[in-house]
Coordinates of C-alpha atoms and ligand atoms in Angstrom, one line a residue:
M134 CA -13.5 -5.5 -37.3
A135 CA -12.3 -6.4 -33.8
D136 CA -15.0 -6.9 -31.1
F137 CA -13.2 -4.3 -28.9
D138 CA -10.6 -1.6 -29.3
L139 CA -9.3 -2.7 -25.9
I140 CA -9.6 -5.7 -23.6
V141 CA -8.1 -5.2 -20.2
I142 CA -7.4 -8.4 -18.2
G143 CA -7.9 -7.8 -14.5
A144 CA -10.2 -5.4 -12.8
G145 CA -8.0 -4.1 -10.0
P146 CA -7.2 -0.4 -9.6
G147 CA -4.9 -0.7 -12.6
G148 CA -7.3 -2.5 -14.9
Y149 CA -10.6 -0.8 -14.0
V150 CA -9.1 2.7 -14.1
C151 CA -7.6 1.9 -17.5
A152 CA -10.9 0.5 -18.8
I153 CA -12.9 3.5 -17.6
H154 CA -10.4 6.1 -18.9
A155 CA -10.1 4.3 -22.3
A156 CA -14.0 4.4 -22.6
Q157 CA -13.9 8.1 -21.7
L158 CA -11.5 8.6 -24.5
G159 CA -14.0 7.0 -26.9
L160 CA -12.7 3.4 -27.2
K161 CA -14.9 0.3 -27.1
V162 CA -13.7 -1.5 -24.0
A163 CA -14.1 -4.8 -22.2
C164 CA -12.5 -5.8 -18.9
V165 CA -12.1 -9.5 -17.9
E166 CA -12.3 -10.3 -14.2
G167 CA -12.2 -13.8 -12.7
R168 CA -13.2 -12.8 -9.2
E169 CA -16.9 -12.6 -8.3
T170 CA -16.5 -8.8 -7.7
L171 CA -14.6 -6.0 -9.4
G172 CA -11.8 -3.9 -7.7
G173 CA -9.0 -6.5 -7.5
T174 CA -6.8 -7.1 -4.6
C175 CA -7.1 -3.5 -3.5
L176 CA -10.9 -3.4 -3.0
N177 CA -11.5 -7.0 -2.0
V178 CA -8.5 -8.2 0.1
G179 CA -6.1 -5.2 0.3
C180 CA -6.2 -1.5 0.8
I181 CA -9.9 -1.2 1.6
P182 CA -10.7 -4.0 4.0
S183 CA -7.4 -3.3 5.9
K184 CA -8.3 0.3 6.3
A185 CA -11.8 -0.6 7.5
L186 CA -10.2 -2.7 10.3
L187 CA -7.6 -0.1 11.0
N188 CA -10.4 2.5 11.4
A189 CA -12.5 0.4 13.7
T190 CA -9.6 -0.6 15.9
H191 CA -8.2 3.0 16.0
Q192 CA -11.6 4.1 17.4
L193 CA -11.3 1.5 20.0
H194 CA -7.8 2.7 20.9
E195 CA -9.2 6.3 21.2
V196 CA -12.0 5.1 23.6
H197 CA -9.6 3.2 25.8
E198 CA -6.7 5.6 25.8
N199 CA -8.0 9.1 25.3
F200 CA -11.7 9.5 26.0
E201 CA -11.4 9.9 29.8
K202 CA -8.6 12.5 29.3
M203 CA -11.2 14.6 27.5
G204 CA -13.8 14.1 30.1
L205 CA -15.7 11.4 28.2
M206 CA -16.6 8.9 30.9
G207 CA -18.7 5.7 30.9
A208 CA -18.5 2.1 30.1
H209 CA -15.9 1.0 27.5
P210 CA -17.2 -0.7 24.4
T211 CA -16.3 -4.4 23.9
V212 CA -15.4 -6.0 20.6
D213 CA -18.0 -8.0 18.6
W214 CA -15.6 -9.5 16.0
D215 CA -18.4 -10.8 13.8
K216 CA -19.9 -7.3 13.6
M217 CA -16.5 -5.7 12.9
Q218 CA -16.0 -8.2 10.1
A219 CA -19.5 -7.4 8.8
Y220 CA -18.7 -3.7 8.8
K221 CA -15.5 -4.4 6.9
Q222 CA -17.4 -6.5 4.3
D223 CA -20.0 -3.7 3.9
V224 CA -17.2 -1.3 3.1
V225 CA -15.8 -3.8 0.6
N226 CA -19.2 -4.4 -1.0
G227 CA -20.0 -0.7 -1.3
N228 CA -16.8 -0.1 -3.1
T229 CA -16.8 -3.1 -5.5
K230 CA -20.5 -2.4 -6.4
G231 CA -19.4 1.2 -7.1
I232 CA -17.0 -0.1 -9.8
E233 CA -19.8 -2.1 -11.3
F234 CA -21.8 1.1 -11.5
L235 CA -18.9 3.0 -13.1
F236 CA -18.5 0.2 -15.7
K237 CA -22.2 0.5 -16.7
K238 CA -22.0 4.3 -16.7
N239 CA -19.0 4.3 -19.0
K240 CA -20.2 1.4 -21.1
V241 CA -17.3 -0.9 -20.2
T242 CA -18.3 -4.6 -20.8
W243 CA -17.4 -6.9 -17.9
L244 CA -16.4 -10.3 -19.3
K245 CA -16.8 -12.6 -16.3
G246 CA -14.3 -15.4 -16.0
W247 CA -10.5 -16.0 -16.2
G248 CA -8.9 -14.7 -19.4
S249 CA -6.0 -16.0 -21.4
I250 CA -4.3 -14.7 -24.6
P251 CA -4.3 -17.5 -27.2
E252 CA -2.7 -15.1 -29.7
A253 CA -2.1 -11.4 -30.1
G254 CA -5.4 -9.7 -30.7
K255 CA -7.4 -12.4 -29.0
V256 CA -8.6 -13.0 -25.4
K257 CA -10.3 -16.2 -24.4
V258 CA -12.7 -16.2 -21.5
G259 CA -14.3 -19.5 -20.7
D260 CA -15.2 -21.0 -24.1
E261 CA -15.5 -17.6 -25.9
V262 CA -12.8 -15.9 -27.8
H263 CA -13.0 -12.1 -28.2
T264 CA -11.0 -10.1 -30.6
A265 CA -9.3 -6.8 -29.6
K266 CA -7.0 -4.3 -31.3
N267 CA -5.2 -3.9 -28.0
I268 CA -4.8 -5.9 -24.8
V269 CA -3.7 -4.6 -21.4
I270 CA -2.4 -7.2 -18.8
A271 CA -3.5 -5.9 -15.4
T272 CA -3.5 -9.2 -13.5
G273 CA -1.9 -7.9 -10.3
S274 CA 0.0 -9.9 -7.7
E275 CA -0.3 -12.5 -5.0
A276 CA 1.4 -13.0 -1.6
A277 CA 4.9 -14.3 -1.9
S278 CA 5.6 -17.6 -0.2
L279 CA 8.4 -18.4 2.2
P280 CA 10.3 -21.8 2.1
G281 CA 9.4 -23.9 5.1
V282 CA 6.2 -22.0 5.8
E283 CA 3.0 -23.6 4.5
V284 CA 0.0 -21.2 4.5
D285 CA -3.5 -22.6 5.4
E286 CA -5.1 -19.2 5.8
E287 CA -6.4 -20.1 9.2
V288 CA -3.4 -20.5 11.5
I289 CA -0.6 -19.6 9.1
V290 CA -2.0 -16.8 7.0
T291 CA -1.2 -14.3 4.3
S292 CA -2.8 -10.8 4.5
T293 CA -6.0 -12.4 3.0
G294 CA -6.5 -14.8 5.9
A295 CA -5.4 -12.1 8.4
L296 CA -8.3 -9.9 7.2
A297 CA -10.8 -12.6 8.0
L298 CA -9.7 -14.6 11.0
G299 CA -12.4 -16.6 12.8
K300 CA -11.7 -14.9 16.1
V301 CA -9.3 -12.4 17.6
P302 CA -6.1 -14.3 18.4
K303 CA -4.3 -13.8 21.7
S304 CA -0.9 -13.8 20.0
V305 CA 0.4 -13.1 16.5
V306 CA 3.8 -13.5 14.9
V307 CA 4.2 -11.3 11.9
I308 CA 7.0 -12.5 9.5
G309 CA 8.2 -9.3 7.7
A310 CA 8.3 -5.7 9.0
G311 CA 6.9 -4.1 5.8
V312 CA 3.7 -2.1 5.3
I313 CA 1.2 -4.9 5.3
G314 CA 2.7 -6.7 8.3
L315 CA 2.8 -3.6 10.4
E316 CA -0.7 -2.5 9.4
M317 CA -2.3 -5.9 10.2
G318 CA -0.1 -6.2 13.3
S319 CA -1.6 -2.8 14.5
V320 CA -5.1 -4.1 14.0
Y321 CA -4.5 -7.1 16.2
K322 CA -2.4 -5.2 18.7
R323 CA -5.2 -2.8 19.3
L324 CA -7.6 -5.7 19.7
G325 CA -5.4 -7.0 22.6
A326 CA -3.1 -9.6 20.9
E327 CA 0.5 -9.9 21.7
V328 CA 2.3 -9.0 18.4
T329 CA 5.9 -10.0 17.6
V330 CA 7.4 -9.0 14.3
V331 CA 10.3 -11.1 13.0
E332 CA 12.3 -9.3 10.3
Y333 CA 15.3 -10.5 8.2
L334 CA 16.9 -7.0 7.9
D335 CA 18.2 -5.0 10.8
A336 CA 15.6 -2.3 10.4
I337 CA 11.8 -2.2 9.8
T338 CA 10.2 -0.8 6.6
P339 CA 13.1 -1.3 4.2
G340 CA 13.6 1.5 1.8
M341 CA 12.1 4.1 4.1
D342 CA 14.2 7.1 5.3
A343 CA 16.2 5.6 8.1
E344 CA 15.5 8.3 10.6
V345 CA 11.8 7.9 10.1
A346 CA 12.0 4.1 10.3
K347 CA 13.9 4.3 13.6
S348 CA 11.4 6.7 15.1
F349 CA 8.5 4.5 13.8
Q350 CA 10.0 1.4 15.4
K351 CA 10.3 3.3 18.7
I352 CA 6.7 4.4 18.6
L353 CA 5.4 0.9 17.7
T354 CA 7.5 -0.6 20.5
K355 CA 5.9 1.9 22.9
Q356 CA 2.6 0.7 21.7
G357 CA 3.6 -2.9 22.7
F358 CA 4.9 -4.3 19.5
K359 CA 7.9 -6.7 19.9
F360 CA 10.6 -6.7 17.2
I361 CA 13.1 -9.4 16.4
L362 CA 15.4 -8.0 13.7
G363 CA 18.2 -9.6 11.8
A364 CA 16.4 -12.9 12.0
A365 CA 15.9 -15.4 9.3
V366 CA 12.8 -17.5 9.6
Q367 CA 13.6 -21.2 9.0
K368 CA 10.1 -22.7 9.3
A369 CA 6.6 -22.3 10.8
E370 CA 4.8 -25.5 11.9
K371 CA 1.2 -25.9 12.9
G372 CA 0.6 -27.4 16.3
K373 CA -2.1 -27.5 19.0
G374 CA -3.7 -24.1 19.3
G375 CA -1.4 -22.3 17.0
A376 CA 2.0 -22.6 15.3
T377 CA 5.7 -22.5 16.2
V378 CA 8.1 -20.3 14.2
T379 CA 11.7 -21.2 14.1
Y380 CA 14.2 -18.4 13.3
K381 CA 18.0 -18.0 13.3
L382 CA 19.6 -14.7 14.4
K383 CA 22.0 -13.6 11.7
K384 CA 24.5 -12.1 14.2
D385 CA 25.4 -15.5 15.8
D386 CA 23.5 -18.1 13.9
S387 CA 21.7 -19.2 17.1
E388 CA 18.3 -20.8 16.6
H389 CA 15.2 -19.8 18.5
T390 CA 11.5 -20.5 18.5
L391 CA 8.3 -18.5 19.0
E392 CA 4.8 -19.8 19.7
A393 CA 1.7 -17.9 18.5
E394 CA -2.0 -18.5 17.8
V395 CA -1.6 -17.0 14.4
V396 CA 1.4 -16.5 12.1
L397 CA 1.1 -13.8 9.4
V398 CA 3.5 -14.2 6.5
A399 CA 4.0 -10.7 5.2
T400 CA 7.2 -11.0 3.2
G401 CA 6.0 -9.2 0.1
R402 CA 4.0 -9.9 -3.0
K403 CA 4.9 -11.3 -6.4
P404 CA 3.4 -10.6 -9.9
F405 CA 0.6 -12.9 -10.9
T406 CA 0.4 -13.9 -14.6
D407 CA -0.6 -17.6 -14.3
G408 CA -2.9 -19.0 -17.0
L409 CA -2.5 -16.1 -19.4
G410 CA -0.3 -18.1 -21.8
L411 CA 2.5 -15.6 -21.8
A412 CA 5.3 -18.1 -22.4
E413 CA 3.5 -19.6 -25.5
L414 CA 2.9 -16.1 -26.8
G415 CA 6.6 -15.2 -26.3
V416 CA 5.9 -12.2 -24.0
E417 CA 9.1 -11.5 -22.2
L418 CA 9.3 -11.4 -18.4
E419 CA 11.8 -9.8 -16.0
K420 CA 14.0 -12.0 -13.8
R421 CA 11.5 -11.6 -10.9
G422 CA 8.5 -12.5 -13.0
Q423 CA 7.1 -9.1 -13.9
V424 CA 5.9 -8.6 -17.4
K425 CA 8.7 -6.7 -19.3
I426 CA 7.5 -3.3 -20.7
D427 CA 9.0 -0.3 -22.4
G428 CA 8.5 3.3 -21.5
H429 CA 5.0 3.2 -22.9
W430 CA 3.9 0.1 -21.0
A431 CA 4.2 -2.0 -24.2
T432 CA 5.4 -5.6 -24.1
N433 CA 7.6 -7.1 -26.8
V434 CA 4.5 -8.4 -28.5
K435 CA 2.7 -5.8 -30.6
G436 CA -0.7 -4.7 -29.2
I437 CA -0.1 -6.2 -25.7
Y438 CA 0.6 -3.8 -22.8
A439 CA 1.0 -4.4 -19.1
I440 CA 0.6 -2.3 -15.9
G441 CA 0.2 -2.3 -12.1
D442 CA 1.6 -5.0 -9.8
A443 CA 2.2 -7.2 -12.8
V444 CA 5.1 -4.9 -13.9
V445 CA 8.1 -3.4 -12.1
G446 CA 7.8 -0.6 -9.6
P447 CA 6.2 -0.1 -6.2
M448 CA 3.2 -2.4 -5.7
L449 CA 0.8 0.3 -4.9
A450 CA -2.8 0.9 -6.0
H451 CA -2.2 4.5 -7.0
K452 CA 0.8 3.6 -9.1
A453 CA -1.3 1.0 -10.9
E454 CA -4.1 3.6 -11.4
D455 CA -1.7 6.1 -12.8
E456 CA -0.3 3.5 -15.2
G457 CA -3.9 2.5 -16.2
M458 CA -4.7 6.1 -17.1
A459 CA -1.4 6.6 -19.0
V460 CA -1.6 3.4 -21.0
A461 CA -5.3 4.3 -22.0
E462 CA -4.0 7.6 -23.3
V463 CA -1.2 5.9 -25.2
I464 CA -3.6 3.4 -26.8
A465 CA -6.0 6.2 -27.7
G466 CA -3.1 7.9 -29.6
K467 CA -2.3 10.5 -26.9
H468 CA 0.6 11.0 -24.6
G469 CA 0.4 9.1 -21.4
H470 CA 2.9 9.9 -18.6
V471 CA 3.7 8.7 -15.1
N472 CA 6.2 10.6 -13.0
Y473 CA 7.8 7.7 -11.1
G474 CA 9.8 10.2 -9.0
V475 CA 6.7 11.5 -7.3
I476 CA 4.8 8.4 -6.1
P477 CA 3.8 8.7 -2.5
G478 CA 3.9 5.8 -0.1
V479 CA 1.8 5.6 3.1
I480 CA 1.5 3.3 6.1
Y481 CA -1.9 3.7 7.7
T482 CA -0.9 2.9 11.3
T483 CA -1.2 5.4 14.1
P484 CA 0.7 7.5 13.7
E485 CA 0.6 7.4 9.9
V486 CA 3.9 7.4 8.0
A487 CA 4.2 8.9 4.5
S488 CA 6.9 9.7 2.1
V489 CA 7.6 10.9 -1.4
G490 CA 10.7 11.5 -3.4
Q491 CA 14.2 10.8 -2.2
T492 CA 15.3 9.7 1.2
E493 CA 18.4 11.1 3.0
E494 CA 20.3 7.9 2.3
Q495 CA 19.5 8.1 -1.4
L496 CA 20.7 11.7 -1.7
K497 CA 23.9 10.9 0.2
E498 CA 24.5 7.9 -2.1
A499 CA 23.9 10.1 -5.2
G500 CA 26.2 12.8 -3.9
V501 CA 23.6 15.5 -3.9
A502 CA 24.1 18.4 -1.6
Y503 CA 20.9 18.8 0.3
K504 CA 19.5 20.5 3.4
V505 CA 17.0 19.2 5.9
G506 CA 14.1 21.0 7.4
K507 CA 12.5 19.2 10.3
F508 CA 9.6 20.1 12.5
P509 CA 8.2 18.0 15.4
F510 CA 4.4 17.6 15.8
M511 CA 5.1 18.6 19.5
G512 CA 5.1 22.1 18.1
N513 CA 1.8 21.7 16.4
A514 CA -1.2 22.9 18.5
R515 CA -3.7 20.7 16.7
A516 CA -1.7 17.5 17.0
K517 CA -1.3 18.2 20.8
A518 CA -5.0 18.7 21.2
V519 CA -5.8 15.2 19.8
F520 CA -2.9 13.4 21.7
Q521 CA -1.0 12.8 18.4
A522 CA 2.1 14.9 18.9
E523 CA 4.5 12.1 18.2
G524 CA 6.6 12.3 15.1
F525 CA 7.8 14.9 12.7
V526 CA 7.9 16.3 9.2
K527 CA 11.2 16.1 7.4
L528 CA 11.6 18.0 4.2
L529 CA 14.7 17.6 2.0
A530 CA 15.7 20.3 -0.4
D531 CA 18.6 21.0 -2.7
K532 CA 21.2 22.9 -0.9
E533 CA 21.9 25.3 -3.8
T534 CA 18.5 25.7 -5.5
D535 CA 16.2 25.0 -2.5
R536 CA 14.1 22.7 -4.8
V537 CA 12.1 20.2 -2.8
L538 CA 13.7 16.7 -3.3
G539 CA 11.7 14.6 -0.8
C540 CA 9.5 14.6 2.2
H541 CA 9.1 12.1 5.0
I542 CA 6.3 12.4 7.6
I543 CA 5.5 10.4 10.7
G544 CA 2.5 11.9 12.5
P545 CA -1.2 12.5 12.4
G546 CA -2.7 12.7 8.9
A547 CA 0.7 12.0 7.3
G548 CA -1.0 10.2 4.4
D549 CA -3.0 13.3 3.4
L550 CA -0.3 15.9 4.3
I551 CA 2.2 14.3 1.9
H552 CA 0.2 15.4 -1.1
E553 CA 1.0 19.0 -0.6
I554 CA 4.6 18.1 -1.2
C555 CA 3.7 15.8 -4.2
V556 CA 2.1 18.8 -5.9
A557 CA 5.0 21.0 -4.9
M558 CA 7.4 18.5 -6.5
E559 CA 5.3 18.2 -9.6
F560 CA 5.6 22.0 -10.0
G561 CA 9.3 22.0 -9.2
A562 CA 8.7 24.1 -6.1
S563 CA 11.3 25.3 -3.7
A564 CA 11.0 24.8 0.1
Q565 CA 10.5 28.6 0.2
D566 CA 7.5 28.3 -2.1
V567 CA 5.9 26.0 0.5
A568 CA 7.0 28.2 3.4
L569 CA 5.5 31.3 1.8
T570 CA 2.1 29.6 1.2
C571 CA -0.5 30.5 3.9
H572 CA -1.6 27.4 5.8
A573 CA -4.8 27.4 7.9
H574 CA -4.5 27.4 11.6
P575 CA -4.9 25.1 13.5
T576 CA -4.1 22.2 11.1
Y577 CA -1.5 19.4 10.9
S578 CA -0.4 20.9 7.6
E579 CA 1.2 23.8 9.5
A580 CA 3.9 21.3 10.5
V581 CA 4.7 20.9 6.8
R582 CA 5.0 24.6 6.4
E583 CA 7.2 24.8 9.5
A584 CA 9.5 22.1 8.1
A585 CA 9.8 24.2 4.9
L586 CA 10.6 27.3 7.0
A587 CA 13.2 25.1 8.8
C588 CA 14.9 24.7 5.4
G589 CA 15.4 28.5 5.4
D590 CA 15.7 30.9 8.3
G591 CA 14.0 28.6 10.8
A592 CA 10.7 27.3 12.0
I593 CA 8.6 29.5 14.3
H594 CA 7.2 27.0 16.8
A595 CA 10.3 24.9 17.4
Ligands
LIG690 C1 -3.4 -6.3 2.7 C2 -3.1 -5.3 1.6 C3 -3.1 -4.0 1.9 C4 -2.8 -3.1 0.9 N1 -2.9 -1.8 1.2 C5 -2.6 -0.9 0.2 C6 -2.7 0.5 0.5 O1 -3.2 0.9 1.5 N2 -2.4 1.4 -0.5 C7 -1.9 1.0 -1.7 O2 -1.6 1.8 -2.6 N3 -1.7 -0.3 -2.0 C8 -2.1 -1.3 -1.1 N4 -2.0 -2.6 -1.3 C9 -1.4 -3.0 -2.7 C10 -2.5 -2.9 -3.7 O3 -3.6 -3.7 -3.3 C11 -2.0 -3.3 -5.1 O4 -0.8 -2.6 -5.4 C12 -3.0 -3.1 -6.2 O5 -4.2 -3.8 -5.9 C13 -2.5 -3.5 -7.5 O6 -3.4 -3.2 -8.5 P1 -3.5 -4.1 -9.9 O7 -4.6 -3.5 -10.6 O8 -2.2 -4.1 -10.5 O9 -3.8 -5.6 -9.4 P2 -4.8 -6.3 -8.5 O10 -5.5 -5.3 -7.6 O11 -4.1 -7.4 -7.9 O12 -6.0 -6.8 -9.5 C14 -5.7 -7.8 -10.4 C15 -7.0 -8.5 -10.7 O13 -6.8 -9.3 -11.9 C16 -7.6 -10.5 -11.7 N5 -7.0 -11.5 -12.6 C17 -5.8 -12.0 -12.5 N6 -5.6 -12.9 -13.6 C18 -6.7 -12.9 -14.3 C19 -7.1 -13.5 -15.5 N7 -6.3 -14.4 -16.1 N8 -8.4 -13.3 -15.9 C20 -9.2 -12.5 -15.3 N9 -8.9 -11.8 -14.2 C21 -7.6 -12.0 -13.7 C22 -7.5 -10.8 -10.3 O14 -8.6 -11.6 -9.9 C23 -7.5 -9.4 -9.7 O15 -8.9 -9.0 -9.3 C24 -2.3 -3.5 -0.4 C25 -2.2 -4.9 -0.6 C26 -2.6 -5.8 0.3 C27 -2.5 -7.3 0.0

C-alpha cells in the first residue's frame, strides 16, 4: 500500500489546483512545497503582488489625472512606499493562507520541504521518503538570466526584487518589453520614475497581434515610457547610485549606455526542476529544459506526470491550473482535457490588453481567409465616461463560416471582456452569435458586441 495515491511536487497554481481537484475526486493526496507559504510564484512573487501594486498605483494615477475633471478637488495623496508594500504583503498573505485553508478543507497533506524523486513511486522530503502511486511535477519556473548581467535583487533585479524595492527609484531601465517588464514598468512610471524599456526585437510584446502591439506602444509612450527597440543588451554594471546598461543597436551595431537607479531584467522565465533528480531517474527533458510530456501530461517514466511552467506552453497561472485539473482527472481514471487553442493572455496595464485565439499574422501565415471586425472604445459611452476611451476590440472570424477565430482587445476591462470570446470559441460560436446576444448598456462589453457586428453589416456606434 502506497502512502498516497498522488504526491504533487510544488504548490503553485498548477500544483495546488491539481492536489485539491484530485482530493475532490476521492484520491489520497499530498503536496510538497519548499517555500514557507503555499501558492507558488503566482501568489507569492508573481500575479498577485504585481496586481496589488498595479491597483494601488492606478488609483494614484486616477487621483492625479482624473479626479479634478470630475469635480473632485482637494489635496493630492502622497506615496508611503512602506505602507504600499505592507498592503501588497497583506494581499499575498490573505491569498496564501487561503490555499492552506483549502488544503485542510479538502484533506490534502502539505509535506513541508524541498522534494526529490529518488525512484518512481517515491518522493523524498527532508529525511523522509513517502510512497505514491502517482507523482505530478509542478515545480514551476524561475527568472531567466542574461549573459553579462548579474542580478543582486537590489539594484539589478528580477521581477521578485522589483516587487520589493527598498524605495521608489527615480529611474528604471527595463530589459525586455514583455508582460512582466511592462507591468512592473507601469508601476514605477505611475510612482514618478523615468522608465526606459530596452528590447531586442523591433516590437514590444512579441507574439501579440501586431496592430494591438503597435497601438499599445503608442499609448505607453504617451504615458511617458521610453522604448529602445532592436537593441541587444551587452552588460549591466553596478556603480554608484545605480547601474549602467550597455546595449548595441542591431541596425548599425553602434554601442550605447544608459544609467538608471534600478535595472529590471525581464527577459522571460525558464522551467525550474533543480534538485528533483530527473536526470538520474531518466525523465526526458525538452531542449529548453521543460519536462517532456505526452498528450496526457505523462513523462516517459510510468507514474510521473508534469504540468504548468515546468512543461511547454504559455507560462501562465491559468494554463497551469487547467493542466492541474486535467491531470488530476487522468490520474483518477477520467478524461482530462485542456483546449490549448483557447487560453487567454492578459496584460494588466492601463489600458489592459487581452487576447485569445489566433492573431491576424498567424491567420495570414496559415492561409486562412478571415474577416476583421473592429470597434474603438471612443464609440463606447461607458469608456468615455471614465476617461478610458483609448484602444479597440478586434474580432477575427472565418470569412466563409463566420466562426470566431480570435479576439484582441486593448482598452478598459480587457482582461475580463476577453472571456466572453473564450466561451464563444469553446462553443464554436460565430461572430453573428455574439452580435445577436443582448449586452447590457452602458458596459464596456458593448464594444465586444459592436466588433462582432462589424464582422457583419457594421457596428452601430462607429
Ligand atoms: C511578476 C510576475 C507576474 C505574473 N503575472 C501573471 C499574471 O498576471 N497572470 C498569469 O497567468 N501568470 C502570471 N505570471 C506567471 C505565473 O506566476 C506562472 O505561470 C505560474 O505561477 C506557474 O504556476 P506553476 O504552478 O507551474 O509554478 P509556480 O507558481 O512557479 O510554483 C511552483 C512551486 O513549486 C515549488 N517547488 C519547486 N521545486 C520544488 C521542490 N523540489 N520541492 C518542493 N517545492 C518545490 C516552488 O517553491 C513553487 O512554490 C507572473 C509571473 C511573474 C514572475
